[in-house]
mmCIF file of C-alpha atoms in Angstrom:
data_model
loop_
_atom_site.group_PDB
_atom_site.id
_atom_site.type_symbol
_atom_site.label_atom_id
_atom_site.label_comp_id
_atom_site.label_asym_id
_atom_site.label_seq_id
_atom_site.Cartn_x
_atom_site.Cartn_y
_atom_site.Cartn_z
ATOM 1 C CA MET R 1 0.000 0.000 0.000
ATOM 2 C CA ASN R 2 1.323 3.393 -1.064
ATOM 3 C CA ALA R 3 0.018 6.512 0.633
ATOM 4 C CA VAL R 4 0.574 9.657 -1.415
ATOM 5 C CA GLY R 5 0.295 12.924 0.486
ATOM 6 C CA ILE R 6 -0.070 16.057 -1.629
ATOM 7 C CA ASP R 7 0.314 19.492 -0.098
ATOM 8 C CA VAL R 8 -1.429 21.738 -2.613
ATOM 9 C CA SER R 9 -0.516 25.388 -2.945
ATOM 10 C CA LYS R 10 -0.796 28.052 -5.618
ATOM 11 C CA GLY R 11 1.113 26.982 -8.703
ATOM 12 C CA LYS R 12 2.771 23.869 -7.283
ATOM 13 C CA ASN R 13 2.272 20.618 -5.359
ATOM 14 C CA THR R 14 4.568 18.975 -2.857
ATOM 15 C CA ILE R 15 4.405 15.167 -3.020
ATOM 16 C CA SER R 16 5.346 12.602 -0.382
ATOM 17 C CA VAL R 17 4.961 8.823 -0.860
ATOM 18 C CA MET R 18 4.994 6.571 2.206
ATOM 19 C CA GLN R 19 4.442 2.907 3.017
ATOM 20 C CA PRO R 20 3.621 1.263 6.381
ATOM 21 C CA LEU R 21 6.241 1.187 9.121
ATOM 22 C CA GLY R 22 7.679 4.509 8.013
ATOM 23 C CA VAL R 23 9.072 3.296 4.689
ATOM 24 C CA VAL R 24 9.759 6.291 2.453
ATOM 25 C CA VAL R 25 9.073 5.428 -1.178
ATOM 26 C CA ALA R 26 9.977 8.881 -2.423
ATOM 27 C CA ASP R 27 11.396 11.855 -0.576
ATOM 28 C CA PRO R 28 9.114 14.896 -0.783
ATOM 29 C CA PHE R 29 9.419 16.583 -4.177
ATOM 30 C CA GLU R 30 7.661 19.405 -5.974
ATOM 31 C CA ILE R 31 5.758 19.523 -9.253
ATOM 32 C CA SER R 32 4.075 22.428 -10.979
ATOM 33 C CA HIS R 33 0.391 22.654 -11.955
ATOM 34 C CA THR R 34 0.963 21.694 -15.569
ATOM 35 C CA GLU R 35 -0.380 18.790 -17.582
ATOM 36 C CA ARG R 36 3.131 17.564 -18.341
ATOM 37 C CA GLU R 37 4.156 17.460 -14.688
ATOM 38 C CA LEU R 38 0.907 15.808 -13.604
ATOM 39 C CA GLU R 39 1.253 13.144 -16.310
ATOM 40 C CA LYS R 40 4.768 12.355 -15.045
ATOM 41 C CA LEU R 41 3.390 11.988 -11.515
ATOM 42 C CA ILE R 42 0.600 9.680 -12.690
ATOM 43 C CA ARG R 43 3.044 7.442 -14.576
ATOM 44 C CA PHE R 44 5.283 7.239 -11.492
ATOM 45 C CA LEU R 45 2.409 6.377 -9.132
ATOM 46 C CA LYS R 46 0.989 3.729 -11.483
ATOM 47 C CA SER R 47 4.416 2.088 -11.659
ATOM 48 C CA LEU R 48 4.450 1.474 -7.888
ATOM 49 C CA PRO R 49 3.580 -2.065 -6.765
ATOM 50 C CA GLY R 50 0.455 -2.516 -4.648
ATOM 51 C CA GLU R 51 -2.522 -0.270 -4.043
ATOM 52 C CA THR R 52 -2.020 3.480 -4.190
ATOM 53 C CA LYS R 53 -4.214 6.134 -2.606
ATOM 54 C CA ILE R 54 -3.760 9.880 -2.946
ATOM 55 C CA VAL R 55 -4.794 12.234 -0.157
ATOM 56 C CA MET R 56 -4.883 16.018 -0.191
ATOM 57 C CA GLU R 57 -6.435 18.740 1.925
ATOM 58 C CA SER R 58 -9.531 20.509 0.729
ATOM 59 C CA THR R 59 -8.316 23.934 -0.348
ATOM 60 C CA GLY R 60 -11.078 24.829 -2.802
ATOM 61 C CA ARG R 61 -9.790 26.563 -5.907
ATOM 62 C CA TYR R 62 -6.323 24.990 -5.609
ATOM 63 C CA SER R 63 -7.144 21.364 -4.775
ATOM 64 C CA GLU R 64 -10.268 20.920 -6.928
ATOM 65 C CA PRO R 65 -8.648 20.946 -10.425
ATOM 66 C CA ILE R 66 -5.779 18.696 -9.272
ATOM 67 C CA ALA R 67 -8.141 16.210 -7.625
ATOM 68 C CA ARG R 68 -10.372 16.132 -10.705
ATOM 69 C CA TYR R 69 -7.419 15.585 -13.068
ATOM 70 C CA LEU R 70 -6.016 12.697 -10.999
ATOM 71 C CA HIS R 71 -9.480 11.145 -10.593
ATOM 72 C CA ASP R 72 -10.085 11.296 -14.346
ATOM 73 C CA ALA R 73 -6.745 9.512 -14.829
ATOM 74 C CA GLY R 74 -8.060 6.543 -12.830
ATOM 75 C CA MET R 75 -6.292 7.260 -9.524
ATOM 76 C CA PHE R 76 -7.904 6.866 -6.113
ATOM 77 C CA VAL R 77 -8.113 10.370 -4.672
ATOM 78 C CA SER R 78 -9.437 11.444 -1.294
ATOM 79 C CA VAL R 79 -9.935 15.113 -0.428
ATOM 80 C CA VAL R 80 -10.180 15.639 3.333
ATOM 81 C CA ASN R 81 -10.961 18.520 5.634
ATOM 82 C CA ALA R 82 -7.775 20.396 6.517
ATOM 83 C CA ILE R 83 -8.641 20.347 10.212
ATOM 84 C CA LEU R 84 -8.301 16.538 10.273
ATOM 85 C CA ILE R 85 -4.698 16.814 9.131
ATOM 86 C CA HIS R 86 -4.048 19.765 11.440
ATOM 87 C CA ASN R 87 -5.224 17.786 14.476
ATOM 88 C CA TYR R 88 -3.361 14.625 13.480
ATOM 89 C CA GLY R 89 -0.522 13.545 15.762
ATOM 90 C CA GLY R 90 0.959 15.895 18.288
ATOM 91 C CA ASN R 91 3.696 18.428 18.685
ATOM 92 C CA THR R 92 6.585 16.398 20.066
ATOM 93 C CA LYS R 93 9.277 18.982 19.410
ATOM 94 C CA VAL R 94 10.115 22.167 21.249
ATOM 95 C CA ARG R 95 10.650 24.072 18.022
ATOM 96 C CA LYS R 96 7.691 23.998 15.645
ATOM 97 C CA ALA R 97 8.616 23.606 12.013
ATOM 98 C CA LYS R 98 6.191 23.923 9.138
ATOM 99 C CA THR R 99 7.249 23.433 5.559
ATOM 100 C CA ASP R 100 5.448 22.103 2.508
ATOM 101 C CA LYS R 101 7.590 18.950 2.578
ATOM 102 C CA LYS R 102 6.739 18.240 6.207
ATOM 103 C CA ASP R 103 3.065 18.872 5.493
ATOM 104 C CA ALA R 104 3.104 16.421 2.577
ATOM 105 C CA ALA R 105 4.722 13.740 4.754
ATOM 106 C CA ARG R 106 2.172 14.418 7.498
ATOM 107 C CA ILE R 107 -0.700 13.938 5.028
ATOM 108 C CA ALA R 108 0.834 10.669 3.795
ATOM 109 C CA ASN R 109 1.202 9.335 7.353
ATOM 110 C CA TRP R 110 -2.393 10.344 8.103
ATOM 111 C CA ALA R 111 -3.512 8.423 4.995
ATOM 112 C CA LEU R 112 -1.729 5.281 6.204
ATOM 113 C CA GLU R 113 -3.378 5.453 9.610
ATOM 114 C CA TYR R 114 -6.874 5.977 8.226
ATOM 115 C CA TRP R 115 -6.387 3.888 5.084
ATOM 116 C CA LEU R 116 -9.632 1.910 5.389
ATOM 117 C CA ASP R 117 -11.714 5.012 6.171
ATOM 118 C CA LEU R 118 -10.602 7.059 3.168
ATOM 119 C CA ARG R 119 -13.528 8.185 1.057
ATOM 120 C CA GLU R 120 -12.979 8.451 -2.665
ATOM 121 C CA TYR R 121 -13.346 11.886 -4.199
ATOM 122 C CA ILE R 122 -16.191 12.200 -6.689
ATOM 123 C CA PRO R 123 -16.085 15.353 -8.839
ATOM 124 C CA GLU R 124 -19.110 17.595 -8.650
ATOM 125 C CA GLU R 125 -21.336 17.920 -11.673
ATOM 126 C CA ASP R 126 -20.476 20.919 -13.811
ATOM 127 C CA ILE R 127 -23.849 22.522 -13.019
ATOM 128 C CA ARG R 128 -23.371 22.242 -9.252
ATOM 129 C CA GLN R 129 -19.794 23.460 -9.447
ATOM 130 C CA MET R 130 -20.773 26.495 -11.515
ATOM 131 C CA LEU R 131 -23.728 27.169 -9.208
ATOM 132 C CA LYS R 132 -21.399 27.305 -6.212
ATOM 133 C CA VAL R 133 -19.079 29.727 -8.032
ATOM 134 C CA TYR R 134 -22.031 31.973 -8.874
ATOM 135 C CA ASN R 135 -23.230 31.890 -5.277
ATOM 136 C CA ARG R 136 -19.826 32.855 -3.894
ATOM 137 C CA GLN R 137 -19.616 35.732 -6.389
ATOM 138 C CA TYR R 138 -23.180 36.736 -5.525
ATOM 139 C CA ASN R 139 -22.245 36.955 -1.840
ATOM 140 C CA GLN R 140 -19.088 38.933 -2.577
ATOM 141 C CA TYR R 141 -20.969 41.428 -4.744
ATOM 142 C CA ASN R 142 -23.639 41.825 -2.069
ATOM 143 C CA LYS R 143 -20.949 42.780 0.436
ATOM 144 C CA LEU R 144 -19.577 45.265 -2.074
ATOM 145 C CA LYS R 145 -23.090 46.621 -2.645
ATOM 146 C CA VAL R 146 -23.552 47.306 1.069
ATOM 147 C CA MET R 147 -20.219 49.133 1.219
ATOM 148 C CA LEU R 148 -20.955 51.234 -1.885
ATOM 149 C CA LYS R 149 -24.490 52.009 -0.728
ATOM 150 C CA ASN R 150 -23.284 53.213 2.676
ATOM 151 C CA ASN R 151 -20.653 55.354 0.960
ATOM 152 C CA LEU R 152 -23.256 56.859 -1.367
ATOM 153 C CA ILE R 153 -25.674 57.648 1.464
ATOM 154 C CA ALA R 154 -22.856 59.374 3.365
ATOM 155 C CA LEU R 155 -22.080 61.504 0.313
ATOM 156 C CA LEU R 156 -25.721 62.319 -0.407
ATOM 157 C CA ASP R 157 -26.182 63.441 3.199
ATOM 158 C CA GLN R 158 -23.976 66.368 2.168
ATOM 159 C CA THR R 159 -25.994 67.233 -0.972
ATOM 160 C CA PHE R 160 -29.518 65.785 -0.639
ATOM 161 C CA PRO R 161 -30.060 64.459 2.928
ATOM 162 C CA CYS R 162 -32.468 61.529 3.389
ATOM 163 C CA VAL R 163 -33.092 61.095 -0.340
ATOM 164 C CA ASN R 164 -32.718 57.341 0.152
ATOM 165 C CA LYS R 165 -35.729 57.376 2.506
ATOM 166 C CA LEU R 166 -38.084 59.006 -0.006
ATOM 167 C CA PHE R 167 -38.645 55.738 -1.921
ATOM 168 C CA THR R 168 -39.576 52.311 -0.540
ATOM 169 C CA ALA R 169 -39.848 50.334 -3.796
ATOM 170 C CA PRO R 170 -37.789 47.093 -3.844
ATOM 171 C CA PRO R 171 -35.057 46.565 -6.446
ATOM 172 C CA ARG R 172 -36.448 46.226 -9.951
ATOM 173 C CA LYS R 173 -36.506 42.603 -11.122
ATOM 174 C CA SER R 174 -35.444 43.364 -14.668
ATOM 175 C CA ASP R 175 -32.068 44.914 -13.847
ATOM 176 C CA GLY R 176 -31.742 45.223 -10.050
ATOM 177 C CA HIS R 177 -31.952 49.024 -10.050
ATOM 178 C CA GLU R 178 -33.337 50.835 -7.011
ATOM 179 C CA LYS R 179 -35.542 53.856 -7.629
ATOM 180 C CA TRP R 180 -33.852 56.141 -5.122
ATOM 181 C CA VAL R 181 -30.425 55.432 -6.650
ATOM 182 C CA ASP R 182 -31.600 56.206 -10.181
ATOM 183 C CA PHE R 183 -33.401 59.286 -8.879
ATOM 184 C CA ALA R 184 -30.230 60.544 -7.183
ATOM 185 C CA LEU R 185 -28.324 60.148 -10.454
ATOM 186 C CA ARG R 186 -30.696 62.642 -12.062
ATOM 187 C CA PHE R 187 -31.379 64.888 -9.035
ATOM 188 C CA TRP R 188 -28.055 64.607 -7.182
ATOM 189 C CA HIS R 189 -28.390 67.837 -5.171
ATOM 190 C CA CYS R 190 -31.368 69.271 -3.296
ATOM 191 C CA GLU R 191 -30.969 72.459 -5.358
ATOM 192 C CA CYS R 192 -31.699 70.372 -8.481
ATOM 193 C CA VAL R 193 -35.217 70.146 -7.029
ATOM 194 C CA CYS R 194 -35.826 73.269 -4.960
ATOM 195 C CA GLY R 195 -34.163 75.423 -7.623
ATOM 196 C CA LEU R 196 -37.295 74.780 -9.709
ATOM 197 C CA SER R 197 -40.889 75.687 -9.084
ATOM 198 C CA GLU R 198 -43.090 72.892 -7.719
ATOM 199 C CA LYS R 199 -44.929 72.650 -11.044
ATOM 200 C CA LYS R 200 -41.740 72.554 -13.090
ATOM 201 C CA PHE R 201 -40.199 69.863 -10.885
ATOM 202 C CA THR R 202 -43.377 67.757 -11.080
ATOM 203 C CA GLU R 203 -43.198 67.890 -14.867
ATOM 204 C CA ARG R 204 -39.508 66.902 -14.895
ATOM 205 C CA TYR R 205 -40.089 64.153 -12.336
ATOM 206 C CA ALA R 206 -42.963 62.762 -14.449
ATOM 207 C CA ALA R 207 -40.776 62.803 -17.558
ATOM 208 C CA TRP R 208 -37.964 61.062 -15.667
ATOM 209 C CA CYS R 209 -40.314 58.343 -14.340
ATOM 210 C CA MET R 210 -41.601 57.658 -17.849
ATOM 211 C CA LYS R 211 -38.086 57.484 -19.328
ATOM 212 C CA ALA R 212 -36.652 55.368 -16.488
ATOM 213 C CA GLY R 213 -39.670 53.043 -16.352
ATOM 214 C CA TYR R 214 -40.889 53.929 -12.837
ATOM 215 C CA TYR R 215 -44.384 54.591 -11.529
ATOM 216 C CA PHE R 216 -45.282 58.279 -11.305
ATOM 217 C CA SER R 217 -47.351 59.792 -8.501
ATOM 218 C CA VAL R 218 -48.172 63.490 -8.135
ATOM 219 C CA ASP R 219 -48.311 63.124 -4.346
ATOM 220 C CA LYS R 220 -44.813 61.614 -4.357
ATOM 221 C CA ALA R 221 -43.571 64.545 -6.460
ATOM 222 C CA PHE R 222 -44.968 67.010 -3.902
ATOM 223 C CA GLU R 223 -43.379 65.001 -1.066
ATOM 224 C CA ILE R 224 -39.962 65.022 -2.764
ATOM 225 C CA TYR R 225 -40.200 68.753 -3.451
ATOM 226 C CA ALA R 226 -41.103 69.519 0.174
ATOM 227 C CA SER R 227 -38.248 67.351 1.450
ATOM 228 C CA ALA R 228 -35.680 68.963 -0.867
ATOM 229 C CA CYS R 229 -36.745 72.484 0.111
ATOM 230 C CA GLY R 230 -36.479 71.588 3.764
ATOM 231 C CA HIS R 231 -32.818 70.554 3.604
ATOM 232 C CA VAL R 232 -29.570 72.397 3.077
ATOM 233 C CA GLY R 233 -26.624 70.633 1.451
ATOM 234 C CA LEU R 234 -23.101 71.040 2.778
ATOM 235 C CA PHE R 235 -21.413 70.552 -0.601
ATOM 236 C CA PRO R 236 -22.043 73.291 -3.189
ATOM 237 C CA LYS R 237 -23.924 72.517 -6.382
ATOM 238 C CA ASN R 238 -21.022 72.517 -8.857
ATOM 239 C CA ASP R 239 -19.281 70.190 -11.314
ATOM 240 C CA SER R 240 -16.820 68.819 -8.738
ATOM 241 C CA THR R 241 -19.618 67.736 -6.410
ATOM 242 C CA LYS R 242 -21.604 66.277 -9.306
ATOM 243 C CA THR R 243 -18.608 64.207 -10.429
ATOM 244 C CA ILE R 244 -18.037 62.556 -7.064
ATOM 245 C CA ILE R 245 -21.754 61.847 -6.500
ATOM 246 C CA THR R 246 -22.515 60.509 -9.981
ATOM 247 C CA ASN R 247 -19.404 58.300 -10.029
ATOM 248 C CA ALA R 248 -20.410 56.746 -6.703
ATOM 249 C CA ILE R 249 -23.915 56.143 -8.060
ATOM 250 C CA ARG R 250 -22.699 54.552 -11.300
ATOM 251 C CA GLN R 251 -20.442 52.166 -9.356
ATOM 252 C CA LEU R 252 -23.394 51.085 -7.228
ATOM 253 C CA ILE R 253 -25.653 50.658 -10.272
ATOM 254 C CA GLN R 254 -23.053 48.486 -11.984
ATOM 255 C CA VAL R 255 -22.852 46.214 -8.940
ATOM 256 C CA GLU R 256 -26.657 46.040 -8.697
ATOM 257 C CA GLU R 257 -26.866 44.973 -12.339
ATOM 258 C CA SER R 258 -24.219 42.289 -11.754
ATOM 259 C CA ILE R 259 -26.095 40.952 -8.726
ATOM 260 C CA ARG R 260 -29.311 40.705 -10.721
ATOM 261 C CA ALA R 261 -27.470 38.911 -13.537
ATOM 262 C CA PHE R 262 -26.092 36.422 -10.991
ATOM 263 C CA GLN R 263 -29.588 35.831 -9.636
ATOM 264 C CA VAL R 264 -30.992 35.086 -13.075
ATOM 265 C CA GLU R 265 -28.193 32.657 -13.914
ATOM 266 C CA MET R 266 -28.415 30.935 -10.511
ATOM 267 C CA GLU R 267 -32.150 30.404 -10.939
ATOM 268 C CA LYS R 268 -31.522 28.964 -14.402
ATOM 269 C CA LEU R 269 -28.879 26.531 -13.124
ATOM 270 C CA THR R 270 -30.945 25.330 -10.148
ATOM 271 C CA SER R 271 -33.927 24.612 -12.386
ATOM 272 C CA LEU R 272 -31.758 22.047 -14.215
ATOM 273 C CA LEU R 273 -31.098 19.999 -11.050
ATOM 274 C CA PRO R 274 -33.409 17.079 -10.148
ATOM 275 C CA GLU R 275 -34.251 18.228 -6.606
ATOM 276 C CA TYR R 276 -35.192 21.772 -7.599
ATOM 277 C CA GLU R 277 -38.978 21.426 -7.231
ATOM 278 C CA VAL R 278 -38.637 19.743 -3.832
ATOM 279 C CA VAL R 279 -36.312 22.409 -2.423
ATOM 280 C CA ARG R 280 -38.421 25.177 -3.909
ATOM 281 C CA SER R 281 -41.512 23.772 -2.168
ATOM 282 C CA LEU R 282 -39.979 24.183 1.297
ATOM 283 C CA TYR R 283 -41.527 27.074 3.207
ATOM 284 C CA GLY R 284 -39.446 30.259 3.196
ATOM 285 C CA VAL R 285 -37.297 29.157 0.266
ATOM 286 C CA GLY R 286 -37.617 31.678 -2.572
ATOM 287 C CA PRO R 287 -35.708 31.557 -5.861
ATOM 288 C CA VAL R 288 -32.529 33.102 -4.426
ATOM 289 C CA TYR R 289 -32.496 31.102 -1.183
ATOM 290 C CA CYS R 290 -33.204 27.949 -3.190
ATOM 291 C CA ALA R 291 -30.168 28.589 -5.373
ATOM 292 C CA GLN R 292 -27.977 29.391 -2.367
ATOM 293 C CA LEU R 293 -29.055 26.268 -0.469
ATOM 294 C CA MET R 294 -28.461 23.973 -3.421
ATOM 295 C CA ALA R 295 -25.155 25.676 -4.237
ATOM 296 C CA GLU R 296 -23.694 25.249 -0.754
ATOM 297 C CA ILE R 297 -25.109 21.799 0.031
ATOM 298 C CA GLY R 298 -24.341 20.368 -3.397
ATOM 299 C CA ASP R 299 -25.083 16.720 -4.095
ATOM 300 C CA ILE R 300 -26.942 15.341 -1.077
ATOM 301 C CA GLY R 301 -25.473 11.905 -1.814
ATOM 302 C CA ARG R 302 -22.106 12.961 -0.420
ATOM 303 C CA PHE R 303 -23.600 13.041 3.086
ATOM 304 C CA ASP R 304 -24.017 9.685 4.834
ATOM 305 C CA SER R 305 -26.680 10.958 7.206
ATOM 306 C CA LYS R 306 -28.619 13.981 8.396
ATOM 307 C CA LYS R 307 -26.007 14.522 11.090
ATOM 308 C CA ALA R 308 -23.288 14.768 8.452
ATOM 309 C CA LEU R 309 -25.227 17.524 6.655
ATOM 310 C CA ILE R 310 -25.810 19.376 9.930
ATOM 311 C CA GLY R 311 -22.109 19.058 10.743
ATOM 312 C CA TYR R 312 -21.229 20.453 7.312
ATOM 313 C CA ALA R 313 -23.421 23.472 8.066
ATOM 314 C CA GLY R 314 -21.530 23.953 11.329
ATOM 315 C CA ILE R 315 -24.685 24.109 13.475
ATOM 316 C CA ASP R 316 -23.982 20.922 15.431
ATOM 317 C CA ALA R 317 -23.229 21.083 19.146
ATOM 318 C CA PRO R 318 -19.776 20.059 20.437
ATOM 319 C CA PRO R 319 -19.383 16.952 22.638
ATOM 320 C CA TYR R 320 -20.744 17.422 26.156
ATOM 321 C CA GLN R 321 -19.302 16.015 29.357
ATOM 322 C CA SER R 322 -20.750 17.177 32.642
ATOM 323 C CA GLY R 323 -17.342 17.085 34.319
ATOM 324 C CA SER R 324 -15.460 19.263 31.868
ATOM 325 C CA ILE R 325 -17.866 21.662 30.122
ATOM 326 C CA ASN R 326 -20.385 24.066 31.515
ATOM 327 C CA ILE R 327 -23.614 23.419 29.619
ATOM 328 C CA GLY R 328 -24.365 27.126 29.579
ATOM 329 C CA SER R 329 -21.231 27.885 27.536
ATOM 330 C CA ARG R 330 -21.710 25.336 24.739
ATOM 331 C CA ASN R 331 -21.843 26.858 21.279
ATOM 332 C CA ILE R 332 -22.275 25.478 17.785
ATOM 333 C CA SER R 333 -19.110 24.212 16.130
ATOM 334 C CA LYS R 334 -19.063 26.753 13.225
ATOM 335 C CA ARG R 335 -16.690 24.448 11.352
ATOM 336 C CA GLY R 336 -18.827 24.129 8.262
ATOM 337 C CA SER R 337 -19.935 26.459 5.497
ATOM 338 C CA ALA R 338 -20.450 30.014 6.754
ATOM 339 C CA ASP R 339 -22.435 30.828 3.597
ATOM 340 C CA LEU R 340 -24.822 27.941 4.286
ATOM 341 C CA ARG R 341 -25.304 29.056 7.908
ATOM 342 C CA LYS R 342 -26.137 32.572 6.736
ATOM 343 C CA THR R 343 -28.721 31.307 4.238
ATOM 344 C CA LEU R 344 -30.312 29.048 6.857
ATOM 345 C CA PHE R 345 -30.577 31.915 9.326
ATOM 346 C CA GLN R 346 -32.228 34.126 6.702
ATOM 347 C CA ILE R 347 -34.775 31.406 5.925
ATOM 348 C CA MET R 348 -35.521 31.043 9.638
ATOM 349 C CA GLN R 349 -36.137 34.799 9.804
ATOM 350 C CA VAL R 350 -38.672 34.502 6.963
ATOM 351 C CA ILE R 351 -40.443 31.669 8.781
ATOM 352 C CA LEU R 352 -40.436 33.601 12.054
ATOM 353 C CA GLN R 353 -41.830 36.766 10.450
ATOM 354 C CA ASN R 354 -44.636 34.989 8.587
ATOM 355 C CA SER R 355 -45.486 32.543 11.419
ATOM 356 C CA PRO R 356 -47.132 29.781 9.321
ATOM 357 C CA GLU R 357 -49.010 27.780 11.951
ATOM 358 C CA ASN R 358 -49.165 24.551 9.946
ATOM 359 C CA GLU R 359 -45.481 24.537 9.022
ATOM 360 C CA PRO R 360 -43.447 21.915 11.003
ATOM 361 C CA VAL R 361 -40.340 24.121 11.260
ATOM 362 C CA TYR R 362 -42.351 27.025 12.666
ATOM 363 C CA GLN R 363 -44.178 24.737 15.096
ATOM 364 C CA PHE R 364 -40.809 23.511 16.363
ATOM 365 C CA LEU R 365 -39.485 27.077 16.549
ATOM 366 C CA ASP R 366 -42.553 28.289 18.428
ATOM 367 C CA LYS R 367 -42.302 25.386 20.854
ATOM 368 C CA LYS R 368 -38.674 26.201 21.699
ATOM 369 C CA ARG R 369 -39.533 29.879 22.044
ATOM 370 C CA SER R 370 -42.418 29.102 24.407
ATOM 371 C CA GLU R 371 -40.005 27.067 26.543
ATOM 372 C CA GLY R 372 -38.062 30.265 27.177
ATOM 373 C CA LYS R 373 -35.088 29.471 24.944
ATOM 374 C CA PRO R 374 -32.960 32.472 23.859
ATOM 375 C CA TYR R 375 -33.397 33.838 20.328
ATOM 376 C CA LYS R 376 -30.223 32.334 18.879
ATOM 377 C CA VAL R 377 -30.895 28.972 20.495
ATOM 378 C CA TYR R 378 -34.349 28.467 18.984
ATOM 379 C CA MET R 379 -33.248 29.876 15.626
ATOM 380 C CA ILE R 380 -30.309 27.462 15.384
ATOM 381 C CA ALA R 381 -32.448 24.559 16.618
ATOM 382 C CA SER R 382 -35.019 25.383 13.932
ATOM 383 C CA ALA R 383 -32.294 25.535 11.258
ATOM 384 C CA ASN R 384 -31.242 22.080 12.437
ATOM 385 C CA LYS R 385 -34.837 20.867 12.043
ATOM 386 C CA PHE R 386 -35.055 22.463 8.587
ATOM 387 C CA LEU R 387 -31.915 20.673 7.386
ATOM 388 C CA ARG R 388 -33.259 17.324 8.574
ATOM 389 C CA ILE R 389 -36.424 17.879 6.548
ATOM 390 C CA TYR R 390 -34.358 19.038 3.562
ATOM 391 C CA TYR R 391 -32.206 15.900 3.724
ATOM 392 C CA ALA R 392 -35.154 13.520 4.003
ATOM 393 C CA ARG R 393 -37.202 15.073 1.192
ATOM 394 C CA VAL R 394 -34.327 15.451 -1.260
ATOM 395 C CA LYS R 395 -33.137 11.893 -0.566
ATOM 396 C CA GLU R 396 -36.644 10.579 -1.156
ATOM 397 C CA CYS R 397 -36.947 12.603 -4.362
ATOM 398 C CA LEU R 398 -33.678 11.327 -5.803
ATOM 399 C CA ALA R 399 -34.440 7.721 -4.783
ATOM 400 C CA THR R 400 -37.801 7.941 -6.555
ATOM 401 C CA GLN R 401 -36.225 9.313 -9.726
ATOM 402 C CA ASN R 402 -33.515 6.639 -9.754
ATOM 403 C CA SER R 403 -35.909 3.735 -9.159
#
């Protein structure tokens, strides 16, 4: 048996090949992420006598293409959580040393010890892999949107205070634009409004609504005019001020359009997956949450049980011993997907706000709340319940389709 430990990093891999009883088949060596180098490695590993298993840490964008290439070449590959390798063995030396070569040897030794428990890596379907990429980009752009929006509001407070509070319409489905942002691009200073007569502004506002595709209301025009005349901007109405405001607005609009494009593509990808209708039927799961759930969970078949899925979400409780841990200080592990935890919490908020009496998750949530449990406790417990239902229904759906 040959245990191959691969320490994956950007642009290169460090390889260590070990056999039982500490036999070193090959001293740690490096290869680059090229097809030629990988083919040389595959030929070398296939020339070794006995069974060969390759183990590497899960490092996302770095490990995934290497694992897929080796798997497609017919090699046994296992991709494991980095924390398993980190916790393996103990520090028996006074001086800690960490190098890629030592890490590769550590992975190979770990593979030998857990040889029979190694789970073979199965590449994700292209649709699921692309869906996860879209979801991660969607989350990144949403963070950027919040930052840009806060920056814009801070700037507008110096030219047109509280303009963002004049409109309550949600983002437009066609392109993701928000009415107050588009309005501020046209009327970026309060003097752009109060410098006109009420009648003249109403006419210009009506023309802008028609051109931009927004609903026009005379009462709203009067409200905007009254608000603009009641405020005084700190920045003067000149070209320099206009440049900084309009540039900030255009950056935000561009991000909003990208987010909407991601949403459309995510919805399209999820509709191609077999469990889509089942996930979509769960209470509180709209098109975006459906895509985010399916992106982060992936193929349900990679989880052996409901507990494994809950552990992946990081909402499982740590081990409890009455003699060593105070029950009041126990928290969830948070060792799973942070993006999945966020989506679950948002779904629980939807369920809590709508309070559907006949929904099992809400009934469980309400029961825990009536027992006097703290907010976070009953929300996490309900997310746990939701994932169990998700697992059971999706498993049943896929089993029915495959039968």
